Amino acid sequence: MRISDFRLLAAGQTLSWIGNGFQTVALAVAVVLAGGGARDLGLVMASSIVARLVCTLFGGVWADRLQPQRVMVASDLVRLLAATAMAVMFASDGYHLVLLCALAAISTGAASFFDPAFGALRPLLVPAERRQSANATFSMLQTGSQVAGPALGGVTVAAFGASAGFTVNAVSFLASMVAALLLRVRAERGPRTSMLGELAEGWREISKRDWLLGGLFGATVYHVANGVILVLVQIVAIERLGGASAAGFIAAAEGLGGLLGAAIALRFKPRRLLRAGWLTLLLMPLWALAYVWPAELIAVIAGAIIGYAGLIFFDVAMETAIQDNIPQRMLGRVTSWDYLTSFLAMPLGNVLAGPLSARYGTDKVLTACAAVLFCSAAAQLLIPGTRNLTRTHPNQATPTKPPEVVEATGA
């Protein structure tokens, strides 16, 4: 086992996740202070969405064609250059909307290649019996970074300006790139076919497993409803629960819940892990319903902790199930299909939130969406594969191939 490789990847990716929080704050502040307003910021975000839609599946194919860390290094280099260009743009007061949209699209497109490669690389770093713990560790680090990054970014941008936020993000990509370059693990790679043929091969791996195909469609429905909820709860928090301070407390509770869920996943290792994951996801509707009743800040905070603990435990369970049961040479493509369906669904829910709340009222829409969350998760327990998929006991786990195994094609 390459413990040093695992630690390298964890350290590099944590810095990158924290750096992304700096850019999130810096981008909004920079556009607003440059006089762009909501219209410009919306166009920049839309450029990122389009790039994600176009690049995600291709990123999965290349993650399976090449050594995953090669794809990650290339992606980090592109994102480093894009973040540096943003920093220079705003440091020189040379704001250009078209250029900013292009840079945002390039950066997000590169991330669409990085994510499947990162997913394909992770199971190579630990033996099979430690995958759940490794996934829980990454989830804990990511959740903590998503809390710490924007907080640190806000302080930095307030003190030194938006350009400093972009600079920190560029440095974080450099750290991630160096970590990936130092990894010694090697993946076995099969022969290449056409791009469309390899995409179809990845989909066939999904469609022949009822637990994965059902989970993909269930998660799509889930993310549409959650996309609606994520917009409306911000409005409720600001208008009814105490304004910006309430929103901050709730966000902190969500992060705490995520850390709790990851910590539980480190210790609680049921043989039917996937079934346990879908069961814990049934806790998320409690978070949404707390905004409707009792509609008190303390109840919402409690719901956020409980719900997000269940969500992160589910994420660990699903990631581990995919790593255990999908051939390593196809992991990039399978995870890219997963990312794409989730990514398509969430913005759709965001768009629907306004019209639905205007027609039916915020409380009714939140209640209905909470019911959709519950039903989409509960329905998975009707699928035989979801109920019965069993992890090998850690003491009987089949060892993974040694990390030194080289790729078959030399790619």
Coordinates of C-alpha atoms in Angstrom, one line a residue:
M1 CA 0.0 0.0 0.0
R2 CA 1.3 3.4 -0.9
I3 CA 0.5 5.4 2.2
S4 CA 2.8 8.1 1.1
D5 CA 0.8 8.4 -2.2
F6 CA -2.5 8.6 -0.3
R7 CA -1.1 11.4 2.0
L8 CA 0.3 13.3 -1.0
L9 CA -3.0 13.2 -2.8
A10 CA -5.0 14.2 0.3
A11 CA -2.7 17.1 1.1
G12 CA -2.7 18.4 -2.5
Q13 CA -6.4 18.1 -3.0
T14 CA -7.2 19.7 0.4
L15 CA -5.2 22.8 -0.5
S16 CA -7.0 22.9 -3.9
W17 CA -10.4 22.6 -2.3
I18 CA -9.5 25.4 0.1
G19 CA -8.2 27.5 -2.8
N20 CA -11.5 27.0 -4.7
G21 CA -13.2 28.7 -1.7
F22 CA -11.0 31.7 -2.2
Q23 CA -11.9 32.0 -5.9
T24 CA -15.6 31.6 -5.1
V25 CA -15.5 34.7 -2.9
A26 CA -13.1 36.6 -5.2
L27 CA -15.1 36.1 -8.3
A28 CA -18.3 37.5 -6.9
V29 CA -16.5 40.5 -5.2
A30 CA -14.4 41.3 -8.3
V31 CA -17.4 41.3 -10.7
V32 CA -19.5 43.4 -8.4
L33 CA -16.8 46.0 -7.6
A34 CA -16.0 46.2 -11.4
G35 CA -19.5 47.3 -12.0
G36 CA -20.7 44.1 -13.6
G37 CA -23.6 43.2 -11.2
A38 CA -25.8 40.2 -11.3
R39 CA -26.1 40.1 -15.1
D40 CA -22.3 39.7 -15.6
L41 CA -21.9 37.3 -12.7
G42 CA -24.8 35.2 -14.1
L43 CA -23.1 35.1 -17.5
V44 CA -19.8 34.0 -16.0
M45 CA -21.5 31.2 -14.0
A46 CA -23.5 30.2 -17.1
S47 CA -20.2 29.9 -19.0
S48 CA -18.9 27.5 -16.4
I49 CA -22.1 25.4 -16.6
V50 CA -21.8 25.1 -20.3
A51 CA -18.2 24.0 -20.1
R52 CA -19.1 21.4 -17.5
L53 CA -21.8 19.9 -19.6
V54 CA -19.6 19.8 -22.7
C55 CA -16.5 18.3 -21.0
T56 CA -17.6 15.9 -18.3
L57 CA -18.0 12.8 -20.3
F58 CA -14.9 13.3 -22.4
G59 CA -13.0 13.8 -19.1
G60 CA -14.1 10.4 -18.0
V61 CA -12.9 8.8 -21.2
W62 CA -9.4 10.4 -20.9
A63 CA -9.2 9.4 -17.3
D64 CA -9.6 5.8 -18.4
R65 CA -7.2 6.2 -21.4
L66 CA -4.2 7.7 -19.6
Q67 CA -2.7 7.4 -16.2
P68 CA -5.2 9.4 -14.0
Q69 CA -2.5 11.6 -12.4
R70 CA -1.4 12.7 -15.9
V71 CA -4.9 14.0 -16.5
M72 CA -4.9 15.7 -13.1
V73 CA -1.6 17.4 -13.7
A74 CA -2.7 18.8 -17.1
S75 CA -6.0 20.0 -15.5
D76 CA -4.3 21.7 -12.6
L77 CA -1.9 23.4 -15.0
V78 CA -4.7 24.8 -17.1
R79 CA -6.6 25.9 -14.0
L80 CA -3.5 27.5 -12.5
L81 CA -3.0 29.6 -15.7
A82 CA -6.7 30.6 -15.8
A83 CA -6.7 31.7 -12.1
T84 CA -3.4 33.6 -12.7
A85 CA -5.0 35.4 -15.7
M86 CA -8.0 36.4 -13.5
A87 CA -5.7 37.7 -10.8
V88 CA -3.7 39.8 -13.4
M89 CA -7.0 41.1 -15.0
F90 CA -8.4 42.4 -11.7
A91 CA -5.0 43.6 -10.4
S92 CA -4.6 45.8 -13.4
D93 CA -8.3 47.0 -13.4
G94 CA -8.7 45.6 -16.9
Y95 CA -12.1 44.0 -16.5
H96 CA -13.3 42.3 -19.7
L97 CA -16.5 40.3 -19.4
V98 CA -15.9 38.1 -22.5
L99 CA -12.4 37.2 -21.3
L100 CA -13.6 36.4 -17.8
C101 CA -16.3 34.2 -19.2
A102 CA -13.7 32.4 -21.3
L103 CA -11.4 31.9 -18.4
A104 CA -14.2 30.6 -16.2
A105 CA -15.2 28.2 -18.9
I106 CA -11.6 27.0 -19.4
S107 CA -11.1 26.5 -15.7
T108 CA -14.4 24.6 -15.2
G109 CA -13.7 22.5 -18.4
A110 CA -10.4 21.5 -17.0
A111 CA -12.0 20.6 -13.7
S112 CA -14.4 18.3 -15.6
F113 CA -11.3 16.3 -16.7
F114 CA -9.8 16.4 -13.2
D115 CA -12.8 15.0 -11.3
P116 CA -13.2 11.6 -13.1
A117 CA -9.4 11.1 -13.0
F118 CA -9.4 11.8 -9.3
G119 CA -12.2 9.3 -8.8
A120 CA -10.4 6.7 -10.9
L121 CA -7.1 7.2 -9.0
R122 CA -8.3 7.0 -5.4
P123 CA -9.0 3.2 -5.1
L124 CA -5.5 2.5 -6.4
L125 CA -4.0 4.1 -3.3
V126 CA -5.3 1.7 -0.6
P127 CA -6.2 -2.0 -0.3
A128 CA -9.8 -2.9 -0.9
E129 CA -10.6 -3.3 2.8
R130 CA -9.6 0.4 3.4
R131 CA -11.5 2.0 0.6
Q132 CA -14.4 3.1 2.8
S133 CA -12.1 4.7 5.3
A134 CA -10.2 6.4 2.5
N135 CA -13.4 7.8 1.0
A136 CA -14.6 9.0 4.4
T137 CA -11.3 10.7 4.9
F138 CA -11.5 12.6 1.6
S139 CA -15.1 13.5 2.4
M140 CA -14.1 14.9 5.7
L141 CA -11.3 16.9 4.2
Q142 CA -13.5 18.2 1.4
T143 CA -16.3 19.2 3.8
G144 CA -13.9 21.0 6.1
S145 CA -12.3 22.8 3.1
Q146 CA -15.7 23.9 1.9
V147 CA -16.2 25.6 5.3
A148 CA -12.7 27.0 5.8
G149 CA -12.1 28.1 2.2
P150 CA -14.8 30.7 1.8
A151 CA -14.3 31.9 5.4
L152 CA -10.5 32.4 4.8
G153 CA -11.2 33.7 1.3
G154 CA -13.6 36.4 2.6
V155 CA -11.0 37.6 5.1
T156 CA -8.3 37.7 2.5
V157 CA -10.3 39.4 -0.2
A158 CA -11.6 42.0 2.3
A159 CA -8.0 42.8 3.3
F160 CA -6.1 42.5 0.1
G161 CA -8.6 42.6 -2.8
A162 CA -10.1 40.1 -5.2
S163 CA -6.8 39.6 -7.0
A164 CA -5.3 38.1 -3.9
G165 CA -8.1 35.5 -3.8
F166 CA -7.4 34.4 -7.4
T167 CA -3.7 34.3 -6.6
V168 CA -4.2 32.0 -3.6
N169 CA -6.3 29.7 -5.8
A170 CA -3.6 29.6 -8.4
V171 CA -1.0 28.6 -5.8
S172 CA -3.4 25.9 -4.5
F173 CA -3.5 24.4 -8.1
L174 CA 0.3 24.4 -8.1
A175 CA 0.3 22.5 -4.9
S176 CA -2.2 20.0 -6.2
M177 CA -0.2 19.6 -9.4
V178 CA 3.1 18.9 -7.6
A179 CA 1.4 16.3 -5.4
A180 CA 0.0 14.5 -8.5
L181 CA 3.4 14.6 -10.2
L182 CA 5.0 12.9 -7.2
L183 CA 2.5 10.0 -7.1
R184 CA 4.1 6.6 -8.0
V185 CA 1.0 4.5 -8.4
R186 CA 0.2 3.2 -11.8
A187 CA -3.1 2.0 -13.3
E188 CA -3.6 -0.8 -15.7
R189 CA -5.1 0.5 -19.0
G190 CA -6.8 -1.4 -21.8
P191 CA -6.9 -0.9 -25.6
R192 CA -8.5 2.2 -27.0
T193 CA -11.5 2.4 -29.3
S194 CA -13.5 5.4 -30.6
M195 CA -14.5 8.1 -28.2
L196 CA -18.2 7.3 -28.6
G197 CA -17.5 3.6 -28.3
E198 CA -15.7 4.1 -25.0
L199 CA -18.5 6.3 -23.7
A200 CA -21.1 3.6 -24.6
E201 CA -18.9 1.0 -22.9
G202 CA -19.0 3.1 -19.7
W203 CA -22.8 3.4 -19.9
R204 CA -23.1 -0.4 -20.4
E205 CA -21.2 -0.9 -17.1
I206 CA -23.9 1.2 -15.4
S207 CA -26.9 -0.3 -17.1
K208 CA -26.1 -3.9 -16.3
R209 CA -26.1 -3.2 -12.5
D210 CA -29.6 -2.5 -11.2
W211 CA -28.3 -0.8 -8.0
L212 CA -26.2 1.6 -10.0
L213 CA -28.7 2.4 -12.8
G214 CA -31.5 2.9 -10.3
G215 CA -29.2 5.0 -8.1
L216 CA -28.3 7.2 -11.1
F217 CA -31.9 7.9 -11.9
G218 CA -32.9 8.2 -8.3
A219 CA -30.1 10.7 -7.7
T220 CA -31.2 12.7 -10.7
V221 CA -34.7 13.1 -9.3
Y222 CA -33.2 13.8 -5.9
H223 CA -30.9 16.6 -7.2
V224 CA -33.8 18.4 -9.1
A225 CA -35.7 18.6 -5.8
N226 CA -32.6 19.5 -3.9
G227 CA -31.8 22.3 -6.4
V228 CA -35.2 23.8 -5.7
I229 CA -34.6 23.5 -1.9
L230 CA -31.2 25.1 -1.9
V231 CA -32.5 28.3 -3.5
L232 CA -35.6 28.6 -1.3
V233 CA -34.0 27.8 2.1
Q234 CA -31.6 30.8 1.5
I235 CA -34.6 33.1 1.1
V236 CA -36.3 31.6 4.2
A237 CA -33.1 32.0 6.3
I238 CA -32.7 35.6 5.3
E239 CA -36.3 36.7 5.5
R240 CA -37.6 34.7 8.4
L241 CA -34.8 33.3 10.5
G242 CA -32.5 36.2 11.2
G243 CA -30.8 37.3 8.0
A244 CA -27.2 36.9 7.0
S245 CA -26.1 35.7 10.5
A246 CA -28.7 32.9 10.4
A247 CA -27.6 31.8 7.0
G248 CA -24.0 31.7 8.3
F249 CA -25.0 29.6 11.3
I250 CA -26.9 27.2 9.1
A251 CA -24.0 26.9 6.7
A252 CA -21.7 26.1 9.6
A253 CA -24.2 23.4 10.8
E254 CA -24.3 21.8 7.4
G255 CA -20.5 21.6 7.4
L256 CA -20.5 20.2 11.0
G257 CA -23.1 17.6 9.8
G258 CA -20.9 16.6 6.9
L259 CA -17.9 16.2 9.2
L260 CA -20.0 14.1 11.5
G261 CA -21.2 11.9 8.6
A262 CA -17.7 11.3 7.4
A263 CA -16.5 10.5 10.9
I264 CA -19.3 7.9 11.3
A265 CA -18.3 6.4 7.9
L266 CA -14.7 6.0 9.3
R267 CA -16.0 3.8 12.1
F268 CA -19.3 2.2 11.0
K269 CA -18.7 -0.4 8.3
P270 CA -21.7 -2.5 7.7
R271 CA -21.5 -5.4 5.2
R272 CA -24.5 -4.0 3.3
L273 CA -23.0 -0.5 3.1
L274 CA -25.0 0.7 0.1
R275 CA -28.3 -0.1 1.8
A276 CA -27.1 1.7 4.9
G277 CA -26.2 4.7 2.7
W278 CA -29.6 5.0 1.2
L279 CA -31.2 4.7 4.6
T280 CA -29.1 7.5 6.0
L281 CA -30.1 9.7 3.0
L282 CA -33.7 9.5 4.3
L283 CA -32.6 11.9 7.0
M284 CA -32.1 14.8 4.5
P285 CA -35.9 15.7 4.3
L286 CA -35.8 16.5 8.0
W287 CA -33.5 19.4 7.1
A288 CA -35.8 20.8 4.4
L289 CA -39.0 20.3 6.6
A290 CA -37.4 22.2 9.5
Y291 CA -37.7 25.4 7.5
V292 CA -41.5 24.8 7.3
W293 CA -42.1 23.5 10.8
P294 CA -41.2 24.5 13.4
A295 CA -39.5 27.1 11.3
E296 CA -37.1 28.1 14.1
L297 CA -33.4 28.6 13.7
I298 CA -32.4 26.1 16.3
A299 CA -34.6 23.4 14.6
V300 CA -33.1 24.2 11.2
I301 CA -29.6 24.0 12.6
A302 CA -30.4 20.6 14.2
G303 CA -31.9 19.4 10.9
A304 CA -28.9 20.6 9.0
I305 CA -26.5 18.6 11.2
I306 CA -28.6 15.4 11.0
G307 CA -29.4 15.7 7.3
Y308 CA -25.9 16.5 6.1
A309 CA -24.5 13.7 8.2
G310 CA -26.7 11.3 6.4
L311 CA -25.9 12.9 3.0
I312 CA -22.1 12.5 3.5
F313 CA -22.4 9.0 4.8
F314 CA -24.4 8.1 1.7
D315 CA -21.7 9.7 -0.6
V316 CA -19.1 7.5 1.0
A317 CA -21.3 4.4 0.7
M318 CA -22.0 5.0 -3.0
E319 CA -18.3 5.9 -3.9
T320 CA -17.2 2.7 -2.1
A321 CA -19.8 0.6 -3.9
I322 CA -18.7 1.9 -7.3
Q323 CA -15.0 1.4 -6.5
D324 CA -15.6 -2.2 -5.3
N325 CA -17.7 -3.3 -8.2
I326 CA -16.6 -1.4 -11.4
P327 CA -13.5 -2.5 -13.2
Q328 CA -10.7 0.1 -12.5
R329 CA -10.2 0.7 -16.2
M330 CA -13.7 2.0 -16.5
L331 CA -14.0 4.0 -13.3
G332 CA -13.4 7.4 -15.0
R333 CA -16.3 6.9 -17.4
V334 CA -18.7 5.6 -14.9
T335 CA -18.0 8.4 -12.4
S336 CA -18.3 11.0 -15.3
W337 CA -21.8 9.7 -16.1
D338 CA -22.7 10.1 -12.4
Y339 CA -21.3 13.6 -12.3
L340 CA -23.1 14.6 -15.5
T341 CA -26.6 13.5 -14.4
S342 CA -26.2 15.2 -11.0
F343 CA -24.9 18.4 -12.6
L344 CA -27.7 18.5 -15.1
A345 CA -30.3 18.1 -12.4
M346 CA -29.2 20.7 -9.8
P347 CA -29.3 23.8 -12.1
L348 CA -32.7 22.6 -13.4
G349 CA -34.0 22.7 -9.8
N350 CA -32.4 26.1 -9.2
V351 CA -34.3 27.5 -12.2
L352 CA -37.6 26.0 -11.1
A353 CA -37.4 27.3 -7.6
G354 CA -38.6 30.9 -8.4
P355 CA -41.6 30.0 -10.6
L356 CA -42.8 27.2 -8.3
S357 CA -42.6 29.3 -5.1
A358 CA -44.4 32.2 -6.9
R359 CA -47.2 29.9 -7.9
Y360 CA -47.6 27.6 -4.9
G361 CA -45.8 29.3 -2.0
T362 CA -42.5 28.6 -0.5
D363 CA -43.7 26.3 2.3
K364 CA -45.7 24.1 0.0
V365 CA -42.9 23.8 -2.4
L366 CA -40.4 23.0 0.3
T367 CA -42.8 20.3 1.7
A368 CA -43.3 18.8 -1.7
C369 CA -39.6 18.7 -2.5
A370 CA -38.8 17.1 0.9
A371 CA -41.3 14.4 0.0
V372 CA -39.5 13.9 -3.3
L373 CA -36.2 13.6 -1.5
F374 CA -37.7 10.9 0.8
C375 CA -39.4 9.0 -2.0
S376 CA -36.4 9.0 -4.4
A377 CA -34.2 7.6 -1.6
A378 CA -36.7 5.1 -0.3
A379 CA -37.5 3.8 -3.8
Q380 CA -33.9 2.6 -4.1
L381 CA -34.5 0.1 -1.2
L382 CA -37.0 -1.7 -3.5
I383 CA -34.2 -2.6 -5.9
P384 CA -32.7 -6.1 -5.1
G385 CA -29.2 -5.1 -5.9
T386 CA -29.3 -2.1 -3.5
R387 CA -30.7 -4.1 -0.7
N388 CA -28.4 -7.1 -1.1
L389 CA -25.1 -5.7 -2.4
T390 CA -22.5 -6.9 0.2
R391 CA -19.0 -5.8 0.9
T392 CA -16.4 -8.5 1.6
H393 CA -15.5 -8.6 5.2
P394 CA -12.2 -6.6 5.7
N395 CA -10.4 -9.7 6.9
Q396 CA -11.4 -11.6 3.8
A397 CA -11.0 -8.8 1.2
T398 CA -9.3 -9.7 -2.0
P399 CA -6.1 -7.7 -2.2
T400 CA -5.9 -5.0 -4.9
K401 CA -3.2 -5.3 -7.5
P402 CA 0.1 -3.8 -6.5
P403 CA 0.4 -0.1 -7.3
E404 CA 3.4 -0.8 -9.4
V405 CA 1.3 -2.6 -12.1
V406 CA 2.0 -0.6 -15.3
E407 CA -0.6 0.2 -17.9
A408 CA -1.0 -2.2 -20.8
T409 CA -0.8 0.3 -23.6
G410 CA 2.0 2.6 -22.2
A411 CA -0.4 5.6 -22.4

